[in-house]
Amino acid sequence: FKRLALKAESKDELYQMGETFNHMIDLLEANFEKQKLFVSNASHEFKTPLTIIESYASLLKRRGANDPKLFEESIEAIHSEAVRMKDMTEQLLMLAKHHERWDILPSRFNLVELVEQTVKAFQGAYHRKIILDGDFLPTITVKTDEQKLKQLLFIFLDNARKYSDDMIMVSLGIDGEEACIRIMDKGIGISEDELPKVFDRFYRVDQARSRKSGGTGLGLSLAKEIAEAIDIRITLESKEGTGTTASLFIPL
Ligand code: ADP
């Protein structure tokens, strides 16, 4: 700033520079605060599963050998908390890198095949019924990063699975200049007040339910970043008690 100030040709220019400088400091401070909050949230999120693992492990050490029921319960809890920590670490690593520095590998492919394959893989992994809605066109060619789009689809399918007990519906069609994938569930839904907040890191409407179903509170914030990185528009519509529809719009 000092070096720049020497080059200023008038008082006005100097004043302008001062303003810009102040603005930059404000931005830096705000970013720093955000980072601090992120680190504190992340540490807190890791502490919970670690505490659960630690207490079950010490229970196992003390009484596990003589109590088969306790043994089973502890192993189950330790396993699911470890899986959650692994998911969280993967998501955090991706978020920490920020999408501007991800390797994006666009290719041309048939979106119909990608949706059908992803749905099949998801059904296989979670044994949840997914209905492919309506008649799919045989081919919808798009150009984007196939793996990232798959990841995006998985996040929304996974949320539909976690927050509903009924079947999940997936539709695919063309909407103007875009292809549109819709993932619909008839689950607990999200209230109007909560809806704008669910894309924030670590935000959950219901902590207990999200944790119980293996949630990390990072899925939708990662989805937002992936969508930005590969030029996909997302909308999320929801009604509490009725269900949720996520729509992904992919340019043709
Ligand atoms: P989580 O890992 O907790 O599911 P997400 O970032 O994916 O985190 O979602 C944030 C929160 O938004 C969830 O904890 C949940 O409360 C709410 N949510 C997301 N998808 C749905 C859905 N399909 N139905 C109801 N609530 C949802």
Short mmCIF file of C-alpha atoms and ligand atoms in Angstrom, two decimals:
data_model
loop_
_atom_site.label_atom_id
_atom_site.label_comp_id
_atom_site.label_asym_id
_atom_site.label_seq_id
_atom_site.Cartn_x
_atom_site.Cartn_y
_atom_site.Cartn_z
CA PHE A 1 0.00 0.00 0.00
CA LYS A 2 2.87 2.39 0.86
CA ARG A 3 4.48 1.75 -2.52
CA LEU A 4 1.16 2.29 -4.30
CA ALA A 5 0.44 5.43 -2.28
CA LEU A 6 3.69 7.00 -3.58
CA LYS A 7 2.34 6.58 -7.10
CA ALA A 8 -0.99 8.23 -6.33
CA GLU A 9 -1.36 11.40 -8.32
CA SER A 10 -4.02 13.16 -6.29
CA LYS A 11 -5.62 13.18 -2.86
CA ASP A 12 -8.74 11.60 -4.37
CA GLU A 13 -6.70 8.76 -5.80
CA LEU A 14 -5.01 8.24 -2.44
CA TYR A 15 -8.39 8.20 -0.72
CA GLN A 16 -9.69 5.63 -3.23
CA MET A 17 -6.66 3.42 -2.59
CA GLY A 18 -7.22 3.65 1.15
CA GLU A 19 -10.84 2.58 0.68
CA THR A 20 -9.83 -0.38 -1.50
CA PHE A 21 -7.20 -1.37 1.03
CA ASN A 22 -9.71 -1.23 3.91
CA HIS A 23 -12.12 -3.32 1.90
CA MET A 24 -9.41 -5.92 1.25
CA ILE A 25 -8.57 -6.11 4.95
CA ASP A 26 -12.28 -6.62 5.77
CA LEU A 27 -12.47 -9.44 3.23
CA LEU A 28 -9.33 -11.09 4.60
CA GLU A 29 -10.66 -10.85 8.15
CA ALA A 30 -14.03 -12.29 7.16
CA ASN A 31 -12.30 -15.16 5.37
CA PHE A 32 -10.07 -15.81 8.33
CA GLU A 33 -13.12 -15.94 10.64
CA LYS A 34 -14.79 -18.37 8.23
CA GLN A 35 -11.70 -20.60 8.24
CA LYS A 36 -11.56 -20.55 12.04
CA LEU A 37 -15.22 -21.53 12.26
CA PHE A 38 -14.67 -24.30 9.71
CA VAL A 39 -11.73 -25.77 11.66
CA SER A 40 -13.66 -25.59 14.92
CA ASN A 41 -16.74 -27.24 13.33
CA ALA A 42 -14.59 -29.95 11.73
CA SER A 43 -12.80 -30.70 15.01
CA HIS A 44 -16.13 -30.93 16.81
CA GLU A 45 -17.52 -33.28 14.13
CA PHE A 46 -14.52 -35.59 14.46
CA LYS A 47 -14.62 -35.55 18.22
CA THR A 48 -18.09 -37.10 18.42
CA PRO A 49 -17.35 -40.32 16.48
CA LEU A 50 -13.98 -40.63 18.19
CA THR A 51 -15.61 -40.40 21.62
CA ILE A 52 -18.12 -43.10 20.63
CA ILE A 53 -15.34 -45.35 19.30
CA GLU A 54 -13.26 -44.79 22.42
CA SER A 55 -16.08 -45.57 24.85
CA TYR A 56 -17.19 -48.72 23.00
CA ALA A 57 -13.58 -49.90 22.74
CA SER A 58 -13.07 -49.53 26.48
CA LEU A 59 -16.38 -51.31 27.16
CA LEU A 60 -15.18 -54.14 24.90
CA LYS A 61 -11.88 -54.27 26.74
CA ARG A 62 -13.59 -54.56 30.11
CA ARG A 63 -16.60 -56.77 29.43
CA GLY A 64 -16.66 -57.72 25.74
CA ALA A 65 -15.25 -61.21 26.06
CA ASN A 66 -18.08 -62.37 28.36
CA ASP A 67 -20.99 -60.59 26.75
CA PRO A 68 -21.75 -61.56 23.14
CA LYS A 69 -24.60 -58.99 22.85
CA LEU A 70 -22.36 -56.16 23.99
CA PHE A 71 -19.62 -57.45 21.70
CA GLU A 72 -21.91 -57.28 18.67
CA GLU A 73 -23.34 -53.86 19.56
CA SER A 74 -19.87 -52.38 20.12
CA ILE A 75 -18.41 -53.71 16.89
CA GLU A 76 -21.43 -52.38 14.99
CA ALA A 77 -21.09 -48.90 16.56
CA ILE A 78 -17.33 -48.75 16.06
CA HIS A 79 -17.68 -49.82 12.44
CA SER A 80 -20.40 -47.30 11.56
CA GLU A 81 -18.60 -44.42 13.26
CA ALA A 82 -15.37 -45.33 11.47
CA VAL A 83 -17.20 -45.36 8.12
CA ARG A 84 -18.68 -41.94 8.89
CA MET A 85 -15.24 -40.58 9.74
CA LYS A 86 -13.85 -41.96 6.50
CA ASP A 87 -16.68 -40.33 4.47
CA MET A 88 -16.19 -37.08 6.31
CA THR A 89 -12.44 -37.09 5.67
CA GLU A 90 -12.96 -37.70 1.94
CA GLN A 91 -15.53 -34.92 1.71
CA LEU A 92 -13.41 -32.52 3.75
CA LEU A 93 -10.36 -33.19 1.59
CA MET A 94 -12.35 -32.37 -1.52
CA LEU A 95 -13.83 -29.23 0.03
CA ALA A 96 -10.46 -28.09 1.38
CA LYS A 97 -8.99 -28.16 -2.11
CA HIS A 98 -11.80 -25.98 -3.47
CA HIS A 99 -13.27 -26.74 -6.84
CA GLU A 100 -11.14 -24.26 -8.77
CA ARG A 101 -8.20 -26.57 -8.21
CA TRP A 102 -9.95 -29.88 -8.94
CA ASP A 103 -9.05 -31.81 -12.07
CA ILE A 104 -12.09 -31.52 -14.28
CA LEU A 105 -12.14 -34.02 -17.13
CA PRO A 106 -15.01 -33.28 -19.51
CA SER A 107 -16.04 -35.91 -22.05
CA ARG A 108 -19.05 -36.57 -24.27
CA PHE A 109 -21.27 -39.39 -23.06
CA ASN A 110 -24.81 -40.67 -23.00
CA LEU A 111 -26.52 -39.29 -19.90
CA VAL A 112 -29.25 -41.96 -20.06
CA GLU A 113 -26.66 -44.71 -19.60
CA LEU A 114 -24.95 -42.84 -16.77
CA VAL A 115 -28.22 -42.37 -14.86
CA GLU A 116 -29.26 -46.01 -15.37
CA GLN A 117 -25.84 -47.32 -14.27
CA THR A 118 -25.66 -45.05 -11.22
CA VAL A 119 -29.16 -45.97 -10.10
CA LYS A 120 -28.36 -49.67 -10.53
CA ALA A 121 -25.13 -49.35 -8.53
CA PHE A 122 -26.94 -47.42 -5.80
CA GLN A 123 -29.74 -50.00 -5.60
CA GLY A 124 -27.16 -52.75 -5.33
CA ALA A 125 -25.30 -50.99 -2.55
CA TYR A 126 -28.27 -49.98 -0.41
CA HIS A 127 -31.07 -52.38 -1.41
CA ARG A 128 -33.47 -49.49 -1.81
CA LYS A 129 -36.11 -49.47 -4.50
CA ILE A 130 -35.65 -46.75 -7.08
CA ILE A 131 -38.25 -46.17 -9.78
CA LEU A 132 -37.07 -44.77 -13.09
CA ASP A 133 -39.92 -42.50 -14.01
CA GLY A 134 -41.50 -42.41 -17.48
CA ASP A 135 -39.95 -43.33 -20.79
CA PHE A 136 -36.32 -42.43 -20.99
CA LEU A 137 -35.09 -41.28 -24.39
CA PRO A 138 -32.52 -43.74 -25.77
CA THR A 139 -29.77 -41.14 -25.90
CA ILE A 140 -29.10 -37.72 -24.40
CA THR A 141 -25.57 -36.65 -25.19
CA VAL A 142 -23.92 -34.20 -22.82
CA LYS A 143 -20.37 -32.98 -22.31
CA THR A 144 -19.21 -32.75 -18.73
CA ASP A 145 -17.09 -34.58 -16.13
CA GLU A 146 -18.75 -37.99 -15.90
CA GLN A 147 -17.25 -39.01 -12.54
CA LYS A 148 -18.16 -35.74 -10.85
CA LEU A 149 -21.71 -35.94 -12.17
CA LYS A 150 -21.95 -39.50 -10.79
CA GLN A 151 -20.75 -38.23 -7.42
CA LEU A 152 -23.38 -35.50 -7.51
CA LEU A 153 -26.13 -38.00 -8.28
CA PHE A 154 -24.95 -40.24 -5.46
CA ILE A 155 -25.17 -37.37 -2.93
CA PHE A 156 -28.82 -36.68 -3.80
CA LEU A 157 -29.76 -40.37 -3.99
CA ASP A 158 -28.12 -40.92 -0.64
CA ASN A 159 -30.06 -38.06 0.96
CA ALA A 160 -33.31 -39.39 -0.52
CA ARG A 161 -32.45 -42.77 1.03
CA LYS A 162 -31.52 -41.34 4.43
CA TYR A 163 -34.52 -39.07 4.85
CA SER A 164 -37.33 -41.25 3.46
CA ASP A 165 -38.52 -44.81 3.95
CA ASP A 166 -40.54 -45.10 0.78
CA MET A 167 -39.35 -45.66 -2.77
CA ILE A 168 -37.22 -43.05 -4.51
CA MET A 169 -38.12 -41.81 -8.00
CA VAL A 170 -35.68 -40.66 -10.64
CA SER A 171 -36.73 -38.94 -13.85
CA LEU A 172 -34.66 -37.80 -16.80
CA GLY A 173 -35.72 -35.54 -19.64
CA ILE A 174 -34.96 -32.49 -21.71
CA ASP A 175 -36.03 -29.07 -20.50
CA GLY A 176 -35.29 -26.39 -23.13
CA GLU A 177 -31.54 -26.18 -23.63
CA GLU A 178 -30.79 -28.45 -20.69
CA ALA A 179 -31.11 -32.07 -19.69
CA CYS A 180 -32.80 -32.47 -16.34
CA ILE A 181 -32.38 -35.25 -13.79
CA ARG A 182 -34.88 -35.23 -10.92
CA ILE A 183 -34.48 -37.23 -7.72
CA MET A 184 -37.69 -37.33 -5.71
CA ASP A 185 -38.50 -38.76 -2.32
CA LYS A 186 -41.62 -38.78 -0.18
CA GLY A 187 -39.75 -38.48 3.07
CA ILE A 188 -39.62 -36.06 5.99
CA GLY A 189 -38.95 -33.02 3.77
CA ILE A 190 -37.36 -29.71 4.80
CA SER A 191 -39.21 -26.64 6.07
CA GLU A 192 -39.13 -23.34 4.22
CA ASP A 193 -36.93 -21.78 6.94
CA GLU A 194 -34.34 -24.54 6.84
CA LEU A 195 -34.17 -24.97 3.07
CA PRO A 196 -31.70 -22.13 2.34
CA LYS A 197 -29.36 -23.35 5.11
CA VAL A 198 -28.94 -26.99 4.10
CA PHE A 199 -26.15 -26.16 1.61
CA ASP A 200 -23.98 -24.73 4.44
CA ARG A 201 -21.10 -26.86 5.68
CA PHE A 202 -22.04 -29.11 8.61
CA TYR A 203 -25.61 -27.82 8.68
CA ARG A 204 -28.23 -30.44 9.54
CA VAL A 205 -31.91 -29.92 10.18
CA ASP A 206 -31.94 -32.76 12.66
CA GLN A 207 -28.54 -33.61 14.15
CA ALA A 208 -29.64 -36.90 15.67
CA ARG A 209 -31.38 -38.24 12.58
CA SER A 210 -28.57 -37.21 10.27
CA ARG A 211 -25.97 -38.87 12.52
CA LYS A 212 -28.02 -42.01 12.91
CA SER A 213 -28.32 -42.40 9.17
CA GLY A 214 -24.59 -41.88 8.66
CA GLY A 215 -24.81 -38.20 7.61
CA THR A 216 -21.86 -35.85 7.80
CA GLY A 217 -23.59 -32.50 7.15
CA LEU A 218 -21.20 -32.00 4.23
CA GLY A 219 -23.03 -33.71 1.35
CA LEU A 220 -24.98 -30.74 0.04
CA SER A 221 -22.13 -28.24 0.41
CA LEU A 222 -19.96 -30.59 -1.60
CA ALA A 223 -22.79 -31.00 -4.13
CA LYS A 224 -22.93 -27.23 -4.53
CA GLU A 225 -19.19 -27.04 -5.22
CA ILE A 226 -19.23 -29.97 -7.66
CA ALA A 227 -22.17 -28.43 -9.52
CA GLU A 228 -20.35 -25.08 -9.79
CA ALA A 229 -17.20 -26.79 -11.02
CA ILE A 230 -18.93 -28.67 -13.83
CA ASP A 231 -21.52 -26.02 -14.75
CA ILE A 232 -24.58 -27.78 -13.47
CA ARG A 233 -27.51 -25.95 -11.98
CA ILE A 234 -29.17 -27.45 -8.90
CA THR A 235 -32.56 -26.67 -7.41
CA LEU A 236 -33.97 -28.20 -4.25
CA GLU A 237 -37.70 -28.09 -3.58
CA SER A 238 -39.13 -29.50 -0.41
CA LYS A 239 -42.15 -29.53 1.84
CA GLU A 240 -41.96 -30.64 5.43
CA GLY A 241 -43.69 -33.97 5.88
CA THR A 242 -44.27 -34.41 2.15
CA GLY A 243 -40.91 -34.91 0.48
CA THR A 244 -38.06 -33.43 -1.47
CA THR A 245 -37.17 -33.06 -5.14
CA ALA A 246 -33.65 -32.26 -6.26
CA SER A 247 -33.25 -31.21 -9.90
CA LEU A 248 -29.95 -31.19 -11.75
CA PHE A 249 -29.82 -29.21 -15.00
CA ILE A 250 -27.02 -30.13 -17.40
CA PRO A 251 -26.40 -27.99 -20.50
CA LEU A 252 -26.93 -29.93 -23.73
P1 ADP B 1 -26.13 -34.99 5.83
O1 ADP B 1 -24.86 -35.75 5.67
O2 ADP B 1 -26.46 -34.65 7.25
O3 ADP B 1 -27.28 -35.63 5.11
P2 ADP B 1 -26.23 -32.90 3.80
O4 ADP B 1 -25.34 -31.73 3.61
O5 ADP B 1 -26.32 -33.87 2.68
O6 ADP B 1 -25.82 -33.56 5.17
O7 ADP B 1 -27.69 -32.34 4.08
C1 ADP B 1 -27.88 -31.34 5.07
C2 ADP B 1 -29.20 -31.54 5.80
O8 ADP B 1 -30.29 -31.29 4.92
C3 ADP B 1 -29.42 -32.99 6.29
O9 ADP B 1 -28.83 -33.21 7.56
C4 ADP B 1 -30.95 -33.04 6.37
O10 ADP B 1 -31.40 -32.47 7.57
C5 ADP B 1 -31.39 -32.14 5.21
N1 ADP B 1 -31.72 -32.91 3.97
C6 ADP B 1 -30.94 -33.09 2.89
N2 ADP B 1 -31.57 -33.83 1.95
C7 ADP B 1 -32.80 -34.11 2.45
C8 ADP B 1 -33.95 -34.85 1.96
N3 ADP B 1 -33.95 -35.44 0.77
N4 ADP B 1 -35.03 -34.92 2.78
C9 ADP B 1 -35.05 -34.31 3.98
N5 ADP B 1 -34.00 -33.62 4.51
C10 ADP B 1 -32.89 -33.51 3.75
#
